[in-house]
Short mmCIF file of C-alpha atoms and ligand atoms in Angstrom, two decimals:
data_model
loop_
_atom_site.label_atom_id
_atom_site.label_comp_id
_atom_site.label_asym_id
_atom_site.label_seq_id
_atom_site.Cartn_x
_atom_site.Cartn_y
_atom_site.Cartn_z
CA UNK Z 1 152.01 6.90 68.55
CA UNK Z 2 152.73 3.21 68.41
CA UNK Z 3 154.45 1.38 65.60
CA UNK Z 4 152.11 -0.98 63.81
CA UNK Z 5 153.58 -3.81 61.75
CA UNK Z 6 151.74 -5.74 59.07
CA UNK Z 7 152.48 -7.74 55.98
CA UNK Z 8 151.16 -5.62 53.12
CA UNK Z 9 151.24 -7.05 49.60
CA UNK Z 10 153.71 -9.67 50.75
CA UNK Z 11 156.19 -7.28 52.40
CA UNK Z 12 156.61 -6.69 56.12
CA UNK Z 13 155.99 -2.98 56.79
CA UNK Z 14 155.85 -0.72 59.83
CA UNK Z 15 154.44 2.75 60.31
CA UNK Z 16 153.32 4.80 63.30
CA UNK Z 17 149.66 4.84 64.24
CA UNK Z 18 147.48 6.43 66.91
CA UNK Z 19 144.59 4.52 68.47
CA UNK Z 20 142.22 6.30 66.12
CA UNK Z 21 144.24 5.73 62.93
CA UNK Z 22 142.05 3.80 60.50
CA UNK Z 23 143.53 1.04 58.39
CA UNK Z 24 142.72 3.15 55.30
CA UNK Z 25 144.73 6.08 56.72
CA UNK Z 26 147.59 3.81 57.71
CA UNK Z 27 147.79 2.48 54.16
CA UNK Z 28 147.36 5.82 52.40
CA UNK Z 29 149.26 8.18 54.70
CA UNK Z 30 151.59 5.86 56.59
CA UNK Z 31 152.62 3.64 53.68
CA UNK Z 32 151.80 6.00 50.77
CA UNK Z 33 149.64 3.29 49.20
CA UNK Z 34 147.03 5.68 47.86
CA UNK Z 35 145.32 3.16 45.60
CA UNK Z 36 142.89 2.39 48.42
CA UNK Z 37 140.20 5.07 48.16
CA UNK Z 38 138.01 6.61 50.82
CA UNK Z 39 134.59 7.44 49.42
CA UNK Z 40 132.07 7.67 52.22
CA UNK Z 41 134.15 6.99 55.34
CA UNK Z 42 131.01 5.41 56.86
CA UNK Z 43 131.27 1.83 55.52
CA UNK Z 44 128.57 2.31 52.90
CA UNK Z 45 130.41 2.54 49.56
CA UNK Z 46 133.14 -0.12 49.48
CA UNK Z 47 135.78 2.06 47.74
CA UNK Z 48 138.17 1.26 50.61
CA UNK Z 49 137.87 -2.55 50.49
CA UNK Z 50 141.14 -4.41 51.03
CA UNK Z 51 141.83 -8.04 51.92
CA UNK Z 52 142.76 -8.79 55.52
CA UNK Z 53 143.93 -12.36 55.95
CA UNK Z 54 142.26 -13.10 52.63
CA UNK Z 55 138.86 -11.61 53.46
CA UNK Z 56 137.25 -8.43 52.15
CA UNK Z 57 137.14 -5.70 54.79
CA UNK Z 58 136.23 -2.00 54.61
CA UNK Z 59 139.50 -0.35 55.63
CA UNK Z 60 137.69 2.88 56.63
CA UNK Z 61 135.96 0.97 59.41
CA UNK Z 62 138.76 -0.91 61.12
CA UNK Z 63 141.56 0.44 63.30
CA UNK Z 64 145.16 0.03 62.17
CA UNK Z 65 146.23 -1.03 65.68
CA UNK Z 66 143.57 -3.77 65.69
CA UNK Z 67 145.17 -5.15 62.50
CA UNK Z 68 148.70 -5.35 63.92
CA UNK Z 69 150.27 -8.53 62.55
CA UNK Z 70 147.66 -9.02 59.84
CA UNK Z 71 148.29 -9.90 56.24
CA UNK Z 72 146.82 -7.20 54.03
CA UNK Z 73 146.43 -7.05 50.26
CA UNK Z 74 145.63 -3.75 48.56
CA UNK Z 75 145.01 -2.84 44.92
CA UNK Z 76 148.77 -2.25 44.55
CA UNK Z 77 149.24 -5.94 45.29
CA UNK Z 78 146.99 -7.05 42.44
CA UNK Z 79 149.45 -6.52 39.59
CA UNK Z 80 151.59 -9.27 38.13
CA UNK Z 81 155.19 -9.48 39.42
CA UNK Z 82 156.41 -7.61 36.31
CA UNK Z 83 154.09 -4.70 37.11
CA UNK Z 84 151.55 -5.39 34.37
CA UNK Z 85 147.86 -5.50 35.23
CA UNK Z 86 146.71 -8.63 37.05
CA UNK Z 87 143.91 -10.80 35.68
CA UNK Z 88 141.04 -8.99 37.41
CA UNK Z 89 142.46 -5.54 36.64
CA UNK Z 90 142.98 -6.47 32.98
CA UNK Z 91 139.42 -7.78 32.76
CA UNK Z 92 138.10 -4.44 34.11
CA UNK Z 93 140.04 -2.66 31.38
CA UNK Z 94 139.02 -5.09 28.63
CA UNK Z 95 135.33 -4.95 29.50
CA UNK Z 96 135.12 -1.26 30.32
CA UNK Z 97 134.37 -2.01 33.97
CA UNK Z 98 135.36 1.47 35.05
CA UNK Z 99 134.80 5.06 34.06
CA UNK Z 100 136.10 7.56 36.63
CA UNK Z 101 137.83 4.71 38.47
CA UNK Z 102 137.04 5.88 41.98
CA UNK Z 103 135.20 2.72 43.02
CA UNK Z 104 137.55 0.45 41.09
CA UNK Z 105 140.12 -0.46 43.78
CA UNK Z 106 137.31 -1.60 46.08
CA UNK Z 107 135.51 -3.41 43.25
CA UNK Z 108 138.68 -5.27 42.25
CA UNK Z 109 139.46 -6.27 45.85
CA UNK Z 110 135.88 -7.42 46.49
CA UNK Z 111 136.03 -9.37 43.22
CA UNK Z 112 139.30 -10.96 44.34
CA UNK Z 113 137.67 -12.06 47.62
CA UNK Z 114 134.69 -13.46 45.73
CA UNK Z 115 136.82 -15.40 43.25
CA UNK Z 116 138.94 -16.91 45.99
CA UNK Z 117 135.79 -18.18 47.76
CA UNK Z 118 133.91 -19.04 44.59
CA UNK Z 119 136.15 -19.37 41.49
CA UNK Z 120 133.25 -19.70 38.98
CA UNK Z 121 130.42 -17.50 40.27
CA UNK Z 122 127.17 -17.03 38.39
CA UNK Z 123 126.12 -13.56 37.29
CA UNK Z 124 123.63 -13.43 40.19
CA UNK Z 125 126.35 -14.42 42.68
CA UNK Z 126 128.62 -11.64 41.40
CA UNK Z 127 125.86 -9.05 41.75
CA UNK Z 128 125.00 -10.31 45.23
CA UNK Z 129 128.61 -10.30 46.41
CA UNK Z 130 129.24 -6.75 45.17
CA UNK Z 131 126.23 -5.35 47.05
CA UNK Z 132 128.46 -3.38 49.39
CA UNK Z 133 130.35 -1.68 46.54
CA UNK Z 134 128.75 1.38 45.01
CA UNK Z 135 129.63 2.75 41.56
CA UNK Z 136 128.28 6.11 40.42
CA UNK Z 137 129.40 5.74 36.80
CA UNK Z 138 129.15 2.38 35.10
CA UNK Z 139 125.68 1.10 35.92
CA UNK Z 140 127.40 -2.11 37.11
CA UNK Z 141 126.80 -4.31 34.03
CA UNK Z 142 130.36 -4.05 32.76
CA UNK Z 143 131.77 -4.57 36.24
CA UNK Z 144 129.82 -7.81 36.54
CA UNK Z 145 130.98 -8.78 33.07
CA UNK Z 146 134.62 -8.06 33.96
CA UNK Z 147 134.43 -10.21 37.10
CA UNK Z 148 132.86 -13.09 35.17
CA UNK Z 149 135.54 -12.75 32.48
CA UNK Z 150 138.27 -12.69 35.12
CA UNK Z 151 136.91 -16.01 36.40
CA UNK Z 152 137.60 -17.45 32.96
CA UNK Z 153 133.95 -17.70 31.94
CA UNK Z 154 132.63 -16.81 28.51
CA UNK Z 155 130.88 -13.44 28.68
CA UNK Z 156 129.97 -13.27 24.99
CA UNK Z 157 126.35 -14.12 25.73
CA UNK Z 158 125.97 -11.17 28.13
CA UNK Z 159 125.67 -8.87 25.13
CA UNK Z 160 127.58 -5.81 24.09
CA UNK Z 161 127.35 -3.03 26.63
CA UNK Z 162 128.64 0.49 26.00
CA UNK Z 163 131.90 1.36 24.29
CA UNK Z 164 132.83 -2.16 23.23
CA UNK J 1 137.22 10.75 65.92
CA UNK J 2 138.58 12.14 69.17
CA UNK J 3 141.81 10.53 70.34
CA UNK J 4 141.59 7.49 72.61
CA UNK J 5 143.83 4.76 73.97
CA UNK J 6 143.60 1.37 72.32
CA UNK J 7 144.22 -1.91 74.10
CA UNK J 8 143.87 -5.44 72.81
CA UNK J 9 143.87 -7.96 75.64
CA UNK J 10 144.37 -11.66 74.98
CA UNK J 11 142.08 -12.91 77.75
CA UNK J 12 138.63 -12.14 79.10
CA UNK J 13 140.02 -11.33 82.56
CA UNK J 14 142.35 -8.72 81.12
CA UNK J 15 139.48 -7.27 79.08
CA UNK J 16 137.24 -7.04 82.15
CA UNK J 17 140.05 -5.30 84.05
CA UNK J 18 140.67 -2.87 81.18
CA UNK J 19 136.95 -2.09 80.99
CA UNK J 20 137.02 -1.13 84.66
CA UNK J 21 138.86 2.07 83.69
CA UNK J 22 136.98 5.36 83.48
CA UNK J 23 135.57 5.91 79.96
CA UNK J 24 136.48 2.47 78.63
CA UNK J 25 134.29 0.69 76.05
CA UNK J 26 134.53 -2.64 74.23
CA UNK J 27 135.27 -2.71 70.49
CA UNK J 28 134.21 -5.81 68.62
CA UNK J 29 133.77 -5.60 64.82
CA UNK J 30 133.65 -1.80 64.92
CA UNK J 31 131.03 -1.71 62.16
CA UNK J 32 128.72 0.40 64.29
CA UNK J 33 130.94 1.85 66.99
CA UNK J 34 133.62 3.41 64.75
CA UNK J 35 131.00 5.17 62.60
CA UNK J 36 129.35 6.61 65.72
CA UNK J 37 132.75 7.78 67.00
CA UNK J 38 133.47 9.47 63.67
CA UNK J 39 130.18 11.32 64.06
CA UNK J 40 131.26 12.15 67.62
CA UNK J 41 128.09 10.58 68.98
CA UNK J 42 130.41 8.49 71.10
CA UNK J 43 133.83 9.39 72.51
CA UNK J 44 135.33 6.67 74.71
CA UNK J 45 138.68 7.34 76.40
CA UNK J 46 139.83 3.74 76.02
CA UNK J 47 138.78 1.17 73.43
CA UNK J 48 139.22 -2.43 74.50
CA UNK J 49 139.33 -4.66 71.44
CA UNK J 50 137.72 -8.06 71.97
CA UNK J 51 139.14 -9.40 68.70
CA UNK J 52 142.22 -10.93 70.31
CA UNK J 53 140.33 -13.13 72.77
CA UNK J 54 140.06 -16.66 71.38
CA UNK J 55 137.56 -17.73 74.07
CA UNK J 56 135.00 -15.26 72.68
CA UNK J 57 135.06 -16.76 69.19
CA UNK J 58 133.54 -19.82 67.61
CA UNK J 59 130.41 -21.88 67.07
CA UNK J 60 129.96 -25.10 69.05
CA UNK J 61 127.23 -27.63 69.61
CA UNK J 62 126.44 -28.33 73.27
CA UNK J 63 123.70 -30.96 73.51
CA UNK J 64 120.45 -29.48 72.20
CA UNK J 65 121.91 -25.99 71.96
CA UNK J 66 124.26 -24.08 69.70
CA UNK J 67 126.67 -21.82 71.57
CA UNK J 68 128.18 -18.89 69.67
CA UNK J 69 130.97 -16.72 71.05
CA UNK J 70 130.19 -13.00 71.21
CA UNK J 71 133.14 -12.01 69.01
CA UNK J 72 132.21 -14.48 66.25
CA UNK J 73 131.67 -12.70 62.94
CA UNK J 74 128.46 -12.88 60.95
CA UNK J 75 130.41 -14.60 58.13
CA UNK J 76 131.61 -17.33 60.50
CA UNK J 77 128.10 -17.92 61.85
CA UNK J 78 126.70 -18.07 58.31
CA UNK J 79 129.25 -20.78 57.46
CA UNK J 80 129.61 -22.73 60.70
CA UNK J 81 126.05 -22.74 62.05
CA UNK J 82 124.61 -23.89 58.73
CA UNK J 83 124.43 -27.60 59.53
CA UNK J 84 123.22 -27.33 63.16
CA UNK J 85 120.94 -24.32 62.92
CA UNK J 86 120.31 -23.34 59.28
CA UNK J 87 117.65 -20.71 60.08
CA UNK J 88 120.09 -18.71 62.19
CA UNK J 89 122.95 -19.19 59.72
CA UNK J 90 120.73 -17.83 56.94
CA UNK J 91 119.93 -14.77 59.07
CA UNK J 92 123.64 -14.09 59.64
CA UNK J 93 124.29 -14.46 55.91
CA UNK J 94 121.77 -11.69 55.14
CA UNK J 95 123.34 -9.05 57.37
CA UNK J 96 124.81 -6.10 55.49
CA UNK J 97 127.29 -7.07 52.78
CA UNK J 98 130.31 -9.43 52.70
CA UNK J 99 132.76 -6.88 54.18
CA UNK J 100 130.38 -6.04 57.05
CA UNK J 101 129.88 -9.75 57.72
CA UNK J 102 133.64 -10.32 57.84
CA UNK J 103 134.01 -7.84 60.72
CA UNK J 104 130.65 -7.41 62.46
CA UNK J 105 129.92 -9.73 65.39
CA UNK J 106 127.01 -11.24 67.28
CA UNK J 107 127.92 -9.56 70.58
CA UNK J 108 128.30 -6.13 69.00
CA UNK J 109 124.95 -6.43 67.28
CA UNK J 110 123.15 -7.46 70.48
CA UNK J 111 124.81 -4.84 72.68
CA UNK J 112 123.87 -2.19 70.14
CA UNK J 113 120.23 -3.42 69.78
CA UNK J 114 119.48 -1.35 66.70
CA UNK J 115 115.67 -1.40 66.18
CA UNK J 116 116.22 -2.60 62.58
CA UNK J 117 119.00 -5.12 63.23
CA UNK J 118 118.69 -8.81 62.33
CA UNK J 119 120.28 -10.67 65.26
CA UNK J 120 117.91 -9.35 67.94
CA UNK J 121 115.09 -11.09 66.04
CA UNK J 122 117.09 -14.34 65.82
CA UNK J 123 117.96 -14.26 69.52
CA UNK J 124 114.48 -13.33 70.76
CA UNK J 125 112.81 -15.66 68.26
CA UNK J 126 114.99 -18.55 69.40
CA UNK J 127 114.42 -17.85 73.10
CA UNK J 128 118.21 -17.80 73.43
CA UNK J 129 120.22 -16.99 76.55
CA UNK J 130 122.73 -14.15 76.51
CA UNK J 131 125.75 -15.09 78.62
CA UNK J 132 127.92 -12.31 80.07
CA UNK J 133 130.98 -12.20 82.29
CA UNK J 134 128.58 -11.77 85.24
CA UNK J 135 125.35 -13.71 84.58
CA UNK J 136 122.95 -15.29 82.13
CA UNK J 137 120.12 -13.19 80.71
CA UNK J 138 117.07 -14.64 78.95
CA UNK J 139 116.39 -13.01 75.58
CA UNK J 140 112.96 -11.96 76.88
CA UNK J 141 114.70 -9.81 79.52
CA UNK J 142 117.70 -8.67 77.46
CA UNK J 143 116.12 -6.33 74.89
CA UNK J 144 114.70 -3.27 76.64
CA UNK J 145 113.76 -0.93 73.81
CA UNK J 146 115.54 0.87 70.98
CA UNK J 147 119.33 0.80 71.55
CA UNK J 148 118.72 -0.30 75.16
CA UNK J 149 119.61 -3.64 76.75
CA UNK J 150 119.90 -5.22 80.19
CA UNK J 151 123.71 -4.88 80.06
CA UNK J 152 125.28 -2.95 82.92
CA UNK J 153 128.33 -0.71 82.83
CA UNK J 154 131.44 -2.79 82.13
CA UNK J 155 129.47 -5.99 81.45
CA UNK J 156 130.63 -8.00 78.43
CA UNK J 157 128.58 -10.47 76.43
CA UNK J 158 130.71 -13.60 76.19
CA UNK J 159 128.43 -15.96 74.25
CA UNK J 160 124.85 -16.70 73.31
CA UNK J 161 123.22 -20.10 73.82
CA UNK J 162 120.57 -20.91 71.21
CA UNK J 163 118.15 -23.79 71.77
CA UNK J 164 117.82 -25.44 68.36
CA UNK J 165 114.23 -25.41 67.08
CA UNK J 166 112.60 -28.04 64.86
CA UNK J 167 112.17 -25.45 62.14
CA UNK J 168 113.06 -21.78 61.80
CA UNK J 169 113.33 -19.09 59.16
CA UNK J 170 114.04 -15.40 58.86
CA UNK J 171 112.19 -13.30 56.30
CA UNK J 172 113.74 -9.87 55.76
CA UNK J 173 112.29 -7.03 53.74
CA UNK J 174 115.56 -5.34 52.83
CA UNK J 175 116.02 -1.58 53.10
CA UNK J 176 118.56 -1.53 50.29
CA UNK J 177 120.35 1.72 51.21
CA UNK J 178 121.17 0.81 54.81
CA UNK J 179 121.08 -2.96 54.15
CA UNK J 180 119.25 -3.36 57.50
CA UNK J 181 115.70 -4.70 57.70
CA UNK J 182 112.87 -2.36 56.77
CA UNK J 183 110.84 -4.95 58.66
CA UNK J 184 111.68 -8.61 59.24
CA UNK J 185 110.29 -11.64 61.06
CA UNK J 186 112.03 -14.60 62.68
CA UNK J 187 109.83 -17.63 63.30
CA UNK J 188 110.97 -20.70 65.26
CA UNK J 189 108.93 -23.85 65.93
CA UNK J 190 109.84 -25.88 69.02
CA UNK J 191 108.26 -29.07 70.38
CA UNK J 192 106.44 -27.00 72.99
CA UNK J 193 105.43 -23.95 70.98
CA UNK J 194 106.26 -21.32 68.40
CA UNK J 195 108.12 -18.03 68.82
CA UNK J 196 107.74 -15.07 66.47
CA UNK J 197 110.08 -12.09 66.79
CA UNK J 198 109.72 -8.91 64.74
CA UNK J 199 112.46 -6.37 64.03
CA UNK J 200 112.46 -3.09 62.10
CA UNK J 201 108.88 -2.29 63.02
CA UNK J 202 108.29 -1.11 66.57
CA UNK J 203 109.58 2.05 68.20
CA UNK J 204 110.27 -0.20 71.18
CA UNK J 205 112.71 -2.30 69.12
CA UNK J 206 112.45 -6.05 68.62
CA UNK J 207 109.24 -7.64 70.01
CA UNK J 208 107.34 -10.93 70.10
CA UNK J 209 104.03 -11.17 68.27
CA UNK J 210 102.01 -13.17 70.79
CA UNK J 211 98.80 -13.66 68.71
CA UNK J 212 100.80 -15.10 65.82
CA UNK J 213 102.67 -17.43 68.18
CA UNK J 214 99.38 -18.75 69.57
CA UNK J 215 97.84 -19.26 66.12
CA UNK J 216 100.95 -20.99 64.76
CA UNK J 217 101.30 -23.26 67.79
CA UNK J 218 98.17 -25.15 66.77
CA UNK J 219 98.54 -24.76 63.00
CA UNK J 220 102.02 -24.04 61.61
CA UNK J 221 100.97 -22.73 58.20
CA UNK J 222 100.92 -19.21 56.75
CA UNK J 223 97.10 -19.44 56.52
CA UNK J 224 96.93 -19.72 60.30
CA UNK J 225 97.75 -16.01 60.37
CA UNK J 226 94.79 -14.97 58.20
CA UNK J 227 92.87 -12.20 59.88
CA UNK J 228 95.65 -11.40 62.34
CA UNK J 229 97.36 -8.01 62.29
CA UNK J 230 99.32 -5.72 64.57
CA UNK J 231 98.16 -2.15 65.27
CA UNK J 232 100.05 0.67 63.49
CA UNK J 233 100.22 2.49 66.79
CA UNK J 234 103.83 2.56 68.07
CA UNK J 235 105.32 1.43 64.75
CA UNK J 236 108.29 3.32 63.27
CA UNK J 237 107.41 5.95 60.68
CA UNK J 238 110.14 7.44 58.47
CA UNK J 239 110.79 8.26 54.82
CA UNK J 240 111.07 4.56 54.00
CA UNK J 241 107.68 3.55 55.38
CA UNK J 242 104.72 4.74 57.42
CA UNK J 243 103.65 3.02 60.64
CA UNK J 244 100.68 1.47 58.78
CA UNK J 245 103.01 0.12 56.07
CA UNK J 246 105.31 -1.46 58.64
CA UNK J 247 102.34 -2.95 60.52
CA UNK J 248 101.24 -4.51 57.23
CA UNK J 249 104.77 -5.82 56.58
CA UNK J 250 104.78 -7.55 59.98
CA UNK J 251 102.00 -9.83 58.74
CA UNK J 252 103.54 -10.31 55.30
CA UNK J 253 107.03 -11.14 56.57
CA UNK J 254 105.73 -13.48 59.28
CA UNK J 255 103.75 -15.43 56.65
CA UNK J 256 106.84 -15.60 54.44
CA UNK J 257 108.97 -16.83 57.33
CA UNK J 258 106.45 -19.57 58.16
CA UNK J 259 106.33 -20.61 54.50
CA UNK J 260 110.13 -20.66 54.29
CA UNK J 261 110.44 -22.71 57.50
CA UNK J 262 108.15 -25.26 55.79
C1 LIG S 301 126.82 -1.10 55.69
C2 LIG S 301 126.31 -1.81 56.91
C3 LIG S 301 125.23 -2.65 56.79
C4 LIG S 301 124.73 -3.33 57.91
N1 LIG S 301 123.65 -4.13 57.74
C5 LIG S 301 123.13 -4.76 58.81
C6 LIG S 301 121.99 -5.62 58.68
O1 LIG S 301 121.49 -5.86 57.60
N2 LIG S 301 121.51 -6.20 59.80
C7 LIG S 301 122.10 -6.02 61.02
O2 LIG S 301 121.63 -6.59 61.97
N3 LIG S 301 123.17 -5.24 61.16
C8 LIG S 301 123.70 -4.62 60.09
N4 LIG S 301 124.81 -3.83 60.25
C9 LIG S 301 125.42 -3.72 61.58
C10 LIG S 301 126.45 -4.81 61.78
O3 LIG S 301 125.80 -6.05 61.93
C11 LIG S 301 127.34 -4.55 62.98
O4 LIG S 301 128.32 -5.51 62.91
C12 LIG S 301 126.71 -4.63 64.35
O5 LIG S 301 125.65 -3.77 64.51
C13 LIG S 301 127.70 -4.26 65.43
O6 LIG S 301 128.57 -5.30 65.64
P1 LIG S 301 130.13 -5.02 65.78
O7 LIG S 301 130.73 -6.32 66.13
O8 LIG S 301 130.62 -4.34 64.57
O9 LIG S 301 130.16 -4.09 67.06
P2 LIG S 301 130.92 -2.73 67.42
O10 LIG S 301 130.61 -1.71 66.39
O11 LIG S 301 132.34 -3.02 67.70
O12 LIG S 301 130.20 -2.39 68.78
C14 LIG S 301 128.82 -2.01 68.83
C15 LIG S 301 128.46 -1.72 70.29
O13 LIG S 301 128.46 -2.92 71.06
C16 LIG S 301 129.39 -2.84 72.15
N5 LIG S 301 129.93 -4.19 72.25
C17 LIG S 301 130.59 -4.87 71.27
N6 LIG S 301 130.86 -6.13 71.67
C18 LIG S 301 130.35 -6.26 72.92
C19 LIG S 301 130.30 -7.34 73.86
N7 LIG S 301 130.80 -8.56 73.57
N8 LIG S 301 129.72 -7.13 75.07
C20 LIG S 301 129.19 -5.90 75.36
N9 LIG S 301 129.19 -4.86 74.50
C21 LIG S 301 129.76 -5.03 73.30
C22 LIG S 301 130.35 -1.75 71.76
O14 LIG S 301 130.94 -1.15 72.89
C23 LIG S 301 129.45 -0.80 71.01
O15 LIG S 301 128.71 -0.01 71.90
C24 LIG S 301 125.34 -3.14 59.16
C25 LIG S 301 126.44 -2.31 59.29
C26 LIG S 301 126.94 -1.65 58.19
C27 LIG S 301 128.12 -0.75 58.34
S1 LIG S 302 135.13 4.59 52.33
FE1 LIG S 302 134.97 2.72 53.35
S2 LIG S 302 133.05 1.99 52.73
FE2 LIG S 302 133.11 3.97 51.81
S1 LIG S 303 133.79 4.07 37.85
FE1 LIG S 303 133.23 5.95 38.75
S2 LIG S 303 132.39 5.30 40.64
FE2 LIG S 303 132.66 3.45 39.60
#
C-alpha cells in the first residue's frame, strides 16, 4: 500500500492505495465518497465519470496511483457551499432528469465538463457529448433538457415531457 | 485485477529501464489495458505509466510533417492538430466518447492495433512513421494483423510523424454500442498519389485498398470508385455485420471519405 494524495472537491486528501486500486474505488472506499457510482466497470456506461483537472474521466478505468497529485471533482463537490443543490443538480430535479438516479452522478459530471468547455451548447451538442453516459430509465430527453436549462437557455420550446 | 507494482517514471530512460524488468508493461491511457486486466486476459507484474513523461506528449509541426507524441490524448490531438492536419484531428475527435478521448492515447491505440480502431487507419492512410525508443517503422511495416504489430518486447512508441496531405478525410460507420468503427475508411491525397486505409473490415486488421488508390490517383472523385469492390473473403463476420456487408461498406465509406475530403 502506498499513500495517494489528491485534491478532491477542493480539499487535500490522502488514502492508501494498491497499484490496482481504481480511482473509483479510492473515492468510494478510501474517501467514503460513494456518490460516484460503478455501473459497468468496463468504461461503457459513464456512471463513474468525475472531473480530473477539469476534464471528464471514467474513474473505473484509471488507477488511483496514476492520479496522485491530481485535482478531482466528484458529484459531492457539485453542491453550493451551503449544501443546497448546485445549478446542474437543481436543473436535473426541476426537469425530471432522473428516475432511479444511478446514472445521475456521471451525467451531472459529464454535463459539468461540457458546460465548462461550451457554456451554451445546442441540443445536438448536448446529446453528442453525453454519448458515453448510459441511462436505463429516462429515455434521455429530460436529461438533455436539464443540461440545456442549467446552461441558462430557455427550454420551453422543447415541449413537455413526462411528469411535468 | 491481479496485484501488480505501479511505477510512474518522469523520463523515457527511466521508463525503458523499468520496462526491462520481468513482466513489465507500459500503461498509457489505460482505456484498453485496464479492461483487459480486469478480465484477466492480461496480468503484468509491473505497470509502467507513461503519463508522467512530458517528452511523450504534444503536437508539433516539423516542416511538412506533424509530429505527435505517443502519450498525447485523443482530445488533445482533436484540438491541437485541427489547424495543421484537420483530417487527422477529425478522426481523433470521433474516437469513443469525451471521457475516453480525455485518457486514451495515440501510442496505446497503435500498440493495441484493434482491428476496428480508428488511429491505425489514420496512420496507415497517411503513410506515417512510427518512432520508437529503438528505431523508426514505416506504417506499411508496423501493422501486422489483428492485435499484432512490429513492436518488440520492451519497445516503446515515442511519437508518430505524419506527412501532411493536400486533402484527407475519415469516414466512420459507427458501431454505436462499442463506439469503434463497424467499418471506416481514411483517404489521403498527396502530390504524388492517394492512400486509402480501411479499418473494421478485414480479419487481418487495417489494410490499404490498392485498386481504389490507383483509381483515385488519376481522378479524385467518389465516381472514380464506381465498379470497384473488395471481395467478402477474409472480411470480419459477427452479429453486427456479415463479411459481405462489411465488404460493401468498404466501398461506401471510401466514397464518403473522398466526398468529405472534397
Ligand atoms: C468506450 C470506449 C470506446 C472506444 N472507442 C474507440 C473508437 O471509436 N476508436 C478507437 O480507435 N478506439 C476506441 N477506443 C479505444 C481507445 O482509443 C483506447 O484509448 C486505445 O485503444 C488504447 O489507448 P490507451 O492510451 O488507453 O492505451 P492503454 O490501454 O494504456 O494500452 C493499450 C496497449 O498498448 C500498450 N502501450 C501503450 N502505450 C504504448 C507505447 N507508447 N508504446 C508501446 N506500447 C504501448 C499497452 O502496454 C497496452 O498493451 C475505445 C475505448 C473505450 C473504452
Ligand atoms: S462504471 Fe465506469 S464507465 Fe461504467
Ligand atoms: S435515472 Fe436510472 S439509469 Fe438514469
